[in-house]
Amino acid sequence: MGVSGASGTPYAAAVLRGLLEAGESVDLIVSRASRLTLLDETGISFRDAHWRDDLRSWLAMGADGKPDSFEARVDDVRYWPAGDLAAGPSSGSYPARGMLIVPASTACVAGVAVGLSKDLLQRTASVTLKERRPLVVSVRETPLNGQTLRHLVTLDDAGASVVPASPAFYAGATHIQDLVDFVAGRVLDAAGVPHALYRRWKGGLGEARTAES
Ligand SMILES: Cc1cc2nc3c(=O)[nH]c(=O)nc-3n(C[C@H](O)[C@H](O)[C@H](O)COP(=O)(O)O)c2cc1C
């Protein structure tokens, strides 16, 4: 999983919690720019030397009153500094099932679309594509310019799933976390990871609301 420097670090935490709850072990790459968004959005300074502590604090946010349940699961995360281009995930021979980029900045989208590999996150995404493994890109920007739209088409053509960080309101959302979990759930859907992060649409306009009120 890669976290790039777009707004939306709560989406990243929700996806990571979902992966860990599903029993996945996760290789985590946090871009340099995403440390700024994380600091801005959560007050957490993400430090390479203290990544476990900082990740625990991050995962606890929005964990719905059960932050302790992620204490142990942090052991299922392997953290790789974004500047370490010799890290395991930079090679196609490193065992990985696929990659999720949440949130994906337009800079990251551009870098992956043109194969820039400017850091470990982008290199791992390029490796994921060349190895024909699933790549899910949750872009977060608005409005989108033509350049980014073309880059997204390039990624789609290359086999990636583009899952915009675009929350929906039909799943009974009443809190911000519901909207966050909806996006995280759609990202996990695209990766085929089971979860119960949002209420799925079953048809019947207004029925769910009537039944619950
Ligand atoms: C507080 C903050 C919020 C940002 N939000 C976005 C955003 O929502 N979408 C985006 O594409 N870039 C956003 N950026 C700009 C990216 O961080 C910037 O393009 C950076 O180069 C991305 O690098 P990365 O892809 O290596 O993480 C934001 C930057 C800051 C400091």
PDB file of C-alpha atoms and ligand atoms in Angstrom:
ATOM      1  CA  MET A   1       0.000   0.000   0.000  1.00  0.00           C
ATOM      2  CA  GLY A   2       1.232   3.445  -0.904  1.00  0.00           C
ATOM      3  CA  VAL A   3       0.096   6.721   0.659  1.00  0.00           C
ATOM      4  CA  SER A   4       0.853   9.786  -1.460  1.00  0.00           C
ATOM      5  CA  GLY A   5       0.507  13.470  -0.704  1.00  0.00           C
ATOM      6  CA  ALA A   6      -3.115  14.157  -1.622  1.00  0.00           C
ATOM      7  CA  SER A   7      -5.619  15.154   1.003  1.00  0.00           C
ATOM      8  CA  GLY A   8      -7.311  12.081   2.463  1.00  0.00           C
ATOM      9  CA  THR A   9      -5.078  10.455   5.058  1.00  0.00           C
ATOM     10  CA  PRO A  10      -8.228   9.196   6.879  1.00  0.00           C
ATOM     11  CA  TYR A  11      -8.986   7.142   3.740  1.00  0.00           C
ATOM     12  CA  ALA A  12      -5.534   5.584   4.011  1.00  0.00           C
ATOM     13  CA  ALA A  13      -6.080   4.686   7.670  1.00  0.00           C
ATOM     14  CA  ALA A  14      -9.478   3.143   6.890  1.00  0.00           C
ATOM     15  CA  VAL A  15      -8.085   1.042   4.022  1.00  0.00           C
ATOM     16  CA  LEU A  16      -5.155  -0.081   6.137  1.00  0.00           C
ATOM     17  CA  ARG A  17      -7.481  -1.085   8.979  1.00  0.00           C
ATOM     18  CA  GLY A  18      -9.615  -2.980   6.465  1.00  0.00           C
ATOM     19  CA  LEU A  19      -6.612  -4.861   5.079  1.00  0.00           C
ATOM     20  CA  LEU A  20      -5.401  -5.800   8.560  1.00  0.00           C
ATOM     21  CA  GLU A  21      -8.878  -6.858   9.666  1.00  0.00           C
ATOM     22  CA  ALA A  22      -9.054  -9.077   6.573  1.00  0.00           C
ATOM     23  CA  GLY A  23      -5.871 -10.776   7.751  1.00  0.00           C
ATOM     24  CA  GLU A  24      -3.610  -9.297   5.078  1.00  0.00           C
ATOM     25  CA  SER A  25       0.013  -8.486   5.800  1.00  0.00           C
ATOM     26  CA  VAL A  26       0.847  -5.094   4.364  1.00  0.00           C
ATOM     27  CA  ASP A  27       3.956  -3.457   2.930  1.00  0.00           C
ATOM     28  CA  LEU A  28       3.507   0.260   3.588  1.00  0.00           C
ATOM     29  CA  ILE A  29       5.137   3.164   1.739  1.00  0.00           C
ATOM     30  CA  VAL A  30       4.431   6.730   2.848  1.00  0.00           C
ATOM     31  CA  SER A  31       5.592   9.441   0.424  1.00  0.00           C
ATOM     32  CA  ARG A  32       7.478  12.483   1.647  1.00  0.00           C
ATOM     33  CA  ALA A  33       4.633  14.801   0.689  1.00  0.00           C
ATOM     34  CA  SER A  34       2.046  12.659   2.484  1.00  0.00           C
ATOM     35  CA  ARG A  35       3.800  13.432   5.760  1.00  0.00           C
ATOM     36  CA  LEU A  36       2.650  17.010   5.236  1.00  0.00           C
ATOM     37  CA  THR A  37      -0.955  16.039   4.617  1.00  0.00           C
ATOM     38  CA  LEU A  38      -0.872  13.629   7.565  1.00  0.00           C
ATOM     39  CA  LEU A  39       0.466  16.363   9.828  1.00  0.00           C
ATOM     40  CA  ASP A  40      -2.107  18.832   8.535  1.00  0.00           C
ATOM     41  CA  GLU A  41      -5.054  16.422   8.782  1.00  0.00           C
ATOM     42  CA  THR A  42      -4.234  14.544  11.981  1.00  0.00           C
ATOM     43  CA  GLY A  43      -1.439  16.391  13.791  1.00  0.00           C
ATOM     44  CA  ILE A  44       0.729  13.260  13.527  1.00  0.00           C
ATOM     45  CA  SER A  45       4.377  13.588  12.477  1.00  0.00           C
ATOM     46  CA  PHE A  46       5.266  10.361  10.687  1.00  0.00           C
ATOM     47  CA  ARG A  47       8.871   9.449  11.508  1.00  0.00           C
ATOM     48  CA  ASP A  48      10.824   6.587   9.942  1.00  0.00           C
ATOM     49  CA  ALA A  49      12.499   5.796  13.249  1.00  0.00           C
ATOM     50  CA  HIS A  50       9.183   5.700  15.143  1.00  0.00           C
ATOM     51  CA  TRP A  51       6.856   4.496  12.418  1.00  0.00           C
ATOM     52  CA  ARG A  52       5.163   1.866  14.597  1.00  0.00           C
ATOM     53  CA  ASP A  53       4.118   4.407  17.228  1.00  0.00           C
ATOM     54  CA  ASP A  54       3.057   6.934  14.605  1.00  0.00           C
ATOM     55  CA  LEU A  55       1.136   4.324  12.630  1.00  0.00           C
ATOM     56  CA  ARG A  56      -0.693   3.190  15.791  1.00  0.00           C
ATOM     57  CA  SER A  57      -1.782   6.775  16.463  1.00  0.00           C
ATOM     58  CA  TRP A  58      -2.910   7.156  12.846  1.00  0.00           C
ATOM     59  CA  LEU A  59      -4.857   3.881  12.799  1.00  0.00           C
ATOM     60  CA  ALA A  60      -6.537   4.729  16.099  1.00  0.00           C
ATOM     61  CA  MET A  61      -8.165   7.770  14.474  1.00  0.00           C
ATOM     62  CA  GLY A  62     -11.591   6.772  13.212  1.00  0.00           C
ATOM     63  CA  ALA A  63     -11.222   3.259  14.628  1.00  0.00           C
ATOM     64  CA  ASP A  64     -14.711   3.537  16.123  1.00  0.00           C
ATOM     65  CA  GLY A  65     -13.820   3.172  19.777  1.00  0.00           C
ATOM     66  CA  LYS A  66     -11.681   0.085  19.296  1.00  0.00           C
ATOM     67  CA  PRO A  67      -8.218   1.577  18.706  1.00  0.00           C
ATOM     68  CA  ASP A  68      -6.605  -1.088  20.867  1.00  0.00           C
ATOM     69  CA  SER A  69      -7.579  -3.800  18.406  1.00  0.00           C
ATOM     70  CA  PHE A  70      -4.997  -2.417  15.969  1.00  0.00           C
ATOM     71  CA  GLU A  71      -2.129  -2.430  18.434  1.00  0.00           C
ATOM     72  CA  ALA A  72      -1.146  -6.010  17.644  1.00  0.00           C
ATOM     73  CA  ARG A  73      -2.036  -5.786  13.966  1.00  0.00           C
ATOM     74  CA  VAL A  74       0.683  -3.188  13.372  1.00  0.00           C
ATOM     75  CA  ASP A  75       2.979  -6.223  13.572  1.00  0.00           C
ATOM     76  CA  ASP A  76       1.449  -7.298  10.247  1.00  0.00           C
ATOM     77  CA  VAL A  77       2.805  -4.133   8.599  1.00  0.00           C
ATOM     78  CA  ARG A  78       6.237  -3.905   7.025  1.00  0.00           C
ATOM     79  CA  TYR A  79       7.259  -0.287   6.551  1.00  0.00           C
ATOM     80  CA  TRP A  80       9.572   0.871   3.749  1.00  0.00           C
ATOM     81  CA  PRO A  81      10.941   4.432   3.589  1.00  0.00           C
ATOM     82  CA  ALA A  82       9.932   6.112   0.327  1.00  0.00           C
ATOM     83  CA  GLY A  83      13.530   7.033  -0.450  1.00  0.00           C
ATOM     84  CA  ASP A  84      14.752   3.441  -0.211  1.00  0.00           C
ATOM     85  CA  LEU A  85      14.827   2.414  -3.855  1.00  0.00           C
ATOM     86  CA  ALA A  86      16.686  -0.762  -2.902  1.00  0.00           C
ATOM     87  CA  ALA A  87      13.737  -1.920  -0.759  1.00  0.00           C
ATOM     88  CA  GLY A  88      12.050  -5.249  -1.452  1.00  0.00           C
ATOM     89  CA  PRO A  89       8.946  -3.927  -3.248  1.00  0.00           C
ATOM     90  CA  SER A  90      11.089  -2.193  -5.890  1.00  0.00           C
ATOM     91  CA  SER A  91      11.683  -5.593  -7.501  1.00  0.00           C
ATOM     92  CA  GLY A  92       9.156  -7.713  -9.353  1.00  0.00           C
ATOM     93  CA  SER A  93      10.616 -10.760  -7.629  1.00  0.00           C
ATOM     94  CA  TYR A  94       9.402  -9.482  -4.246  1.00  0.00           C
ATOM     95  CA  PRO A  95       6.234 -11.401  -3.334  1.00  0.00           C
ATOM     96  CA  ALA A  96       3.196  -9.117  -3.547  1.00  0.00           C
ATOM     97  CA  ARG A  97      -0.408  -9.653  -4.600  1.00  0.00           C
ATOM     98  CA  GLY A  98      -0.953  -6.105  -5.783  1.00  0.00           C
ATOM     99  CA  MET A  99      -0.883  -2.477  -4.701  1.00  0.00           C
ATOM    100  CA  LEU A 100      -3.342   0.121  -3.444  1.00  0.00           C
ATOM    101  CA  ILE A 101      -2.453   3.829  -3.617  1.00  0.00           C
ATOM    102  CA  VAL A 102      -4.666   5.733  -1.172  1.00  0.00           C
ATOM    103  CA  PRO A 103      -4.941   8.632  -1.564  1.00  0.00           C
ATOM    104  CA  ALA A 104      -3.219   9.182  -4.906  1.00  0.00           C
ATOM    105  CA  SER A 105      -2.035  12.706  -5.701  1.00  0.00           C
ATOM    106  CA  THR A 106      -2.183  13.944  -9.279  1.00  0.00           C
ATOM    107  CA  ALA A 107       1.633  14.049  -9.148  1.00  0.00           C
ATOM    108  CA  CYS A 108       1.649  10.379  -8.216  1.00  0.00           C
ATOM    109  CA  VAL A 109      -0.878   9.566 -10.954  1.00  0.00           C
ATOM    110  CA  ALA A 110       1.343  11.389 -13.462  1.00  0.00           C
ATOM    111  CA  GLY A 111       4.496   9.667 -12.233  1.00  0.00           C
ATOM    112  CA  VAL A 112       2.984   6.206 -12.447  1.00  0.00           C
ATOM    113  CA  ALA A 113       1.351   6.915 -15.824  1.00  0.00           C
ATOM    114  CA  VAL A 114       4.683   7.870 -17.398  1.00  0.00           C
ATOM    115  CA  GLY A 115       6.792   5.397 -15.405  1.00  0.00           C
ATOM    116  CA  LEU A 116       8.810   8.038 -13.576  1.00  0.00           C
ATOM    117  CA  SER A 117       9.686   5.903 -10.505  1.00  0.00           C
ATOM    118  CA  LYS A 118      10.839   9.033  -8.667  1.00  0.00           C
ATOM    119  CA  ASP A 119      10.538   7.235  -5.312  1.00  0.00           C
ATOM    120  CA  LEU A 120       9.787   3.768  -3.935  1.00  0.00           C
ATOM    121  CA  LEU A 121       6.039   4.352  -4.088  1.00  0.00           C
ATOM    122  CA  GLN A 122       6.055   5.149  -7.804  1.00  0.00           C
ATOM    123  CA  ARG A 123       8.603   2.429  -8.555  1.00  0.00           C
ATOM    124  CA  THR A 124       6.461  -0.160  -6.769  1.00  0.00           C
ATOM    125  CA  ALA A 125       3.412   0.953  -8.747  1.00  0.00           C
ATOM    126  CA  SER A 126       5.347   0.551 -12.010  1.00  0.00           C
ATOM    127  CA  VAL A 127       6.510  -2.889 -10.882  1.00  0.00           C
ATOM    128  CA  THR A 128       2.926  -3.820 -10.051  1.00  0.00           C
ATOM    129  CA  LEU A 129       1.844  -2.911 -13.582  1.00  0.00           C
ATOM    130  CA  LYS A 130       4.723  -4.674 -15.317  1.00  0.00           C
ATOM    131  CA  GLU A 131       4.065  -7.805 -13.260  1.00  0.00           C
ATOM    132  CA  ARG A 132       0.388  -7.604 -14.288  1.00  0.00           C
ATOM    133  CA  ARG A 133      -0.730  -7.459 -10.657  1.00  0.00           C
ATOM    134  CA  PRO A 134      -3.791  -5.508  -9.509  1.00  0.00           C
ATOM    135  CA  LEU A 135      -3.159  -1.795  -8.978  1.00  0.00           C
ATOM    136  CA  VAL A 136      -5.867   0.368  -7.387  1.00  0.00           C
ATOM    137  CA  VAL A 137      -5.429   4.139  -7.578  1.00  0.00           C
ATOM    138  CA  SER A 138      -7.684   6.297  -5.417  1.00  0.00           C
ATOM    139  CA  VAL A 139      -7.077   9.735  -6.896  1.00  0.00           C
ATOM    140  CA  ARG A 140      -8.049  12.797  -4.825  1.00  0.00           C
ATOM    141  CA  GLU A 141      -8.242  16.134  -6.552  1.00  0.00           C
ATOM    142  CA  THR A 142     -10.966  18.439  -7.763  1.00  0.00           C
ATOM    143  CA  PRO A 143     -11.472  19.739 -10.366  1.00  0.00           C
ATOM    144  CA  LEU A 144      -9.390  17.446 -12.558  1.00  0.00           C
ATOM    145  CA  ASN A 145      -7.530  18.977 -15.490  1.00  0.00           C
ATOM    146  CA  GLY A 146      -7.179  17.320 -18.883  1.00  0.00           C
ATOM    147  CA  GLN A 147      -3.626  16.256 -18.159  1.00  0.00           C
ATOM    148  CA  THR A 148      -4.647  14.256 -15.090  1.00  0.00           C
ATOM    149  CA  LEU A 149      -7.648  12.816 -16.924  1.00  0.00           C
ATOM    150  CA  ARG A 150      -5.329  11.580 -19.677  1.00  0.00           C
ATOM    151  CA  HIS A 151      -2.979  10.089 -17.096  1.00  0.00           C
ATOM    152  CA  LEU A 152      -5.918   8.281 -15.493  1.00  0.00           C
ATOM    153  CA  VAL A 153      -6.930   6.861 -18.891  1.00  0.00           C
ATOM    154  CA  THR A 154      -3.343   5.676 -19.329  1.00  0.00           C
ATOM    155  CA  LEU A 155      -3.518   3.906 -15.967  1.00  0.00           C
ATOM    156  CA  ASP A 156      -6.872   2.372 -16.818  1.00  0.00           C
ATOM    157  CA  ASP A 157      -5.500   1.173 -20.168  1.00  0.00           C
ATOM    158  CA  ALA A 158      -2.545  -0.353 -18.319  1.00  0.00           C
ATOM    159  CA  GLY A 159      -4.933  -2.424 -16.204  1.00  0.00           C
ATOM    160  CA  ALA A 160      -5.164  -0.302 -13.056  1.00  0.00           C
ATOM    161  CA  SER A 161      -8.486   0.327 -11.308  1.00  0.00           C
ATOM    162  CA  VAL A 162      -9.115   4.026 -10.861  1.00  0.00           C
ATOM    163  CA  VAL A 163     -11.282   4.460  -7.763  1.00  0.00           C
ATOM    164  CA  PRO A 164     -11.691   8.184  -7.073  1.00  0.00           C
ATOM    165  CA  ALA A 165     -11.967   9.234  -3.438  1.00  0.00           C
ATOM    166  CA  SER A 166     -15.573  10.144  -4.090  1.00  0.00           C
ATOM    167  CA  PRO A 167     -17.916   9.286  -1.219  1.00  0.00           C
ATOM    168  CA  ALA A 168     -21.570   8.398  -1.858  1.00  0.00           C
ATOM    169  CA  PHE A 169     -24.501   9.276   0.373  1.00  0.00           C
ATOM    170  CA  TYR A 170     -26.820   6.359  -0.375  1.00  0.00           C
ATOM    171  CA  ALA A 171     -25.351   4.022   2.232  1.00  0.00           C
ATOM    172  CA  GLY A 172     -27.005   5.721   5.206  1.00  0.00           C
ATOM    173  CA  ALA A 173     -24.109   8.012   6.032  1.00  0.00           C
ATOM    174  CA  THR A 174     -24.622  10.119   9.140  1.00  0.00           C
ATOM    175  CA  HIS A 175     -21.004  10.822  10.131  1.00  0.00           C
ATOM    176  CA  ILE A 176     -17.872  11.853   8.265  1.00  0.00           C
ATOM    177  CA  GLN A 177     -16.349   8.482   9.114  1.00  0.00           C
ATOM    178  CA  ASP A 178     -19.184   6.781   7.195  1.00  0.00           C
ATOM    179  CA  LEU A 179     -18.128   8.693   4.079  1.00  0.00           C
ATOM    180  CA  VAL A 180     -14.483   7.804   4.675  1.00  0.00           C
ATOM    181  CA  ASP A 181     -15.375   4.149   5.151  1.00  0.00           C
ATOM    182  CA  PHE A 182     -17.438   4.143   1.953  1.00  0.00           C
ATOM    183  CA  VAL A 183     -14.432   5.213  -0.117  1.00  0.00           C
ATOM    184  CA  ALA A 184     -12.164   2.780   1.737  1.00  0.00           C
ATOM    185  CA  GLY A 185     -14.683   0.005   1.156  1.00  0.00           C
ATOM    186  CA  ARG A 186     -14.866   0.701  -2.590  1.00  0.00           C
ATOM    187  CA  VAL A 187     -11.047   0.605  -2.749  1.00  0.00           C
ATOM    188  CA  LEU A 188     -11.071  -2.776  -0.998  1.00  0.00           C
ATOM    189  CA  ASP A 189     -13.857  -3.959  -3.335  1.00  0.00           C
ATOM    190  CA  ALA A 190     -11.630  -3.129  -6.311  1.00  0.00           C
ATOM    191  CA  ALA A 191      -8.868  -5.214  -4.737  1.00  0.00           C
ATOM    192  CA  GLY A 192     -11.185  -8.126  -3.898  1.00  0.00           C
ATOM    193  CA  VAL A 193     -10.615  -7.761  -0.156  1.00  0.00           C
ATOM    194  CA  PRO A 194     -13.675  -8.673   1.977  1.00  0.00           C
ATOM    195  CA  HIS A 195     -14.905  -6.052   4.442  1.00  0.00           C
ATOM    196  CA  ALA A 196     -18.015  -4.626   6.082  1.00  0.00           C
ATOM    197  CA  LEU A 197     -17.096  -0.956   5.846  1.00  0.00           C
ATOM    198  CA  TYR A 198     -20.308   0.294   4.266  1.00  0.00           C
ATOM    199  CA  ARG A 199     -23.894  -0.819   3.721  1.00  0.00           C
ATOM    200  CA  ARG A 200     -24.334  -2.156   0.198  1.00  0.00           C
ATOM    201  CA  TRP A 201     -27.127  -1.007  -2.050  1.00  0.00           C
ATOM    202  CA  LYS A 202     -29.811  -3.690  -2.260  1.00  0.00           C
ATOM    203  CA  GLY A 203     -32.433  -1.824  -4.248  1.00  0.00           C
ATOM    204  CA  GLY A 204     -35.639  -0.142  -3.111  1.00  0.00           C
ATOM    205  CA  LEU A 205     -35.476   3.632  -2.812  1.00  0.00           C
ATOM    206  CA  GLY A 206     -35.968   4.869   0.741  1.00  0.00           C
ATOM    207  CA  GLU A 207     -36.821   1.416   2.132  1.00  0.00           C
ATOM    208  CA  ALA A 208     -33.755   1.129   4.317  1.00  0.00           C
ATOM    209  CA  ARG A 209     -34.388   4.558   5.784  1.00  0.00           C
ATOM    210  CA  THR A 210     -38.075   3.791   6.382  1.00  0.00           C
ATOM    211  CA  ALA A 211     -37.219   0.457   7.994  1.00  0.00           C
ATOM    212  CA  GLU A 212     -34.752   2.062  10.362  1.00  0.00           C
ATOM    213  CA  SER A 213     -36.735   5.126  11.349  1.00  0.00           C
TER     214      SER A 213
HETATM  215  C1  LIG B   1      -1.924  20.060   2.766  1.00  0.00           C
HETATM  216  C2  LIG B   1      -1.751  19.593   1.353  1.00  0.00           C
HETATM  217  C3  LIG B   1      -2.818  19.056   0.667  1.00  0.00           C
HETATM  218  C4  LIG B   1      -2.673  18.591  -0.636  1.00  0.00           C
HETATM  219  N1  LIG B   1      -3.754  18.039  -1.269  1.00  0.00           N
HETATM  220  C5  LIG B   1      -3.620  17.529  -2.503  1.00  0.00           C
HETATM  221  C6  LIG B   1      -4.717  16.868  -3.116  1.00  0.00           C
HETATM  222  O1  LIG B   1      -5.812  16.731  -2.557  1.00  0.00           O
HETATM  223  N2  LIG B   1      -4.517  16.317  -4.347  1.00  0.00           N
HETATM  224  C7  LIG B   1      -3.316  16.396  -5.001  1.00  0.00           C
HETATM  225  O2  LIG B   1      -3.210  15.858  -6.103  1.00  0.00           O
HETATM  226  N3  LIG B   1      -2.252  17.039  -4.443  1.00  0.00           N
HETATM  227  C8  LIG B   1      -2.372  17.601  -3.210  1.00  0.00           C
HETATM  228  N4  LIG B   1      -1.309  18.219  -2.609  1.00  0.00           N
HETATM  229  C9  LIG B   1      -0.052  18.390  -3.384  1.00  0.00           C
HETATM  230  C10 LIG B   1       0.855  17.163  -3.346  1.00  0.00           C
HETATM  231  O3  LIG B   1       1.242  16.898  -2.007  1.00  0.00           O
HETATM  232  C11 LIG B   1       2.081  17.430  -4.208  1.00  0.00           C
HETATM  233  O4  LIG B   1       1.718  17.432  -5.576  1.00  0.00           O
HETATM  234  C12 LIG B   1       3.186  16.435  -4.006  1.00  0.00           C
HETATM  235  O5  LIG B   1       4.230  16.696  -4.916  1.00  0.00           O
HETATM  236  C13 LIG B   1       2.729  14.988  -4.169  1.00  0.00           C
HETATM  237  O6  LIG B   1       3.865  14.156  -4.052  1.00  0.00           O
HETATM  238  P1  LIG B   1       3.714  12.562  -3.891  1.00  0.00           P
HETATM  239  O7  LIG B   1       2.825  12.088  -4.987  1.00  0.00           O
HETATM  240  O8  LIG B   1       5.126  12.072  -4.021  1.00  0.00           O
HETATM  241  O9  LIG B   1       3.184  12.290  -2.543  1.00  0.00           O
HETATM  242  C14 LIG B   1      -1.428  18.702  -1.288  1.00  0.00           C
HETATM  243  C15 LIG B   1      -0.337  19.225  -0.596  1.00  0.00           C
HETATM  244  C16 LIG B   1      -0.494  19.669   0.700  1.00  0.00           C
HETATM  245  C17 LIG B   1       0.707  20.227   1.433  1.00  0.00           C
END
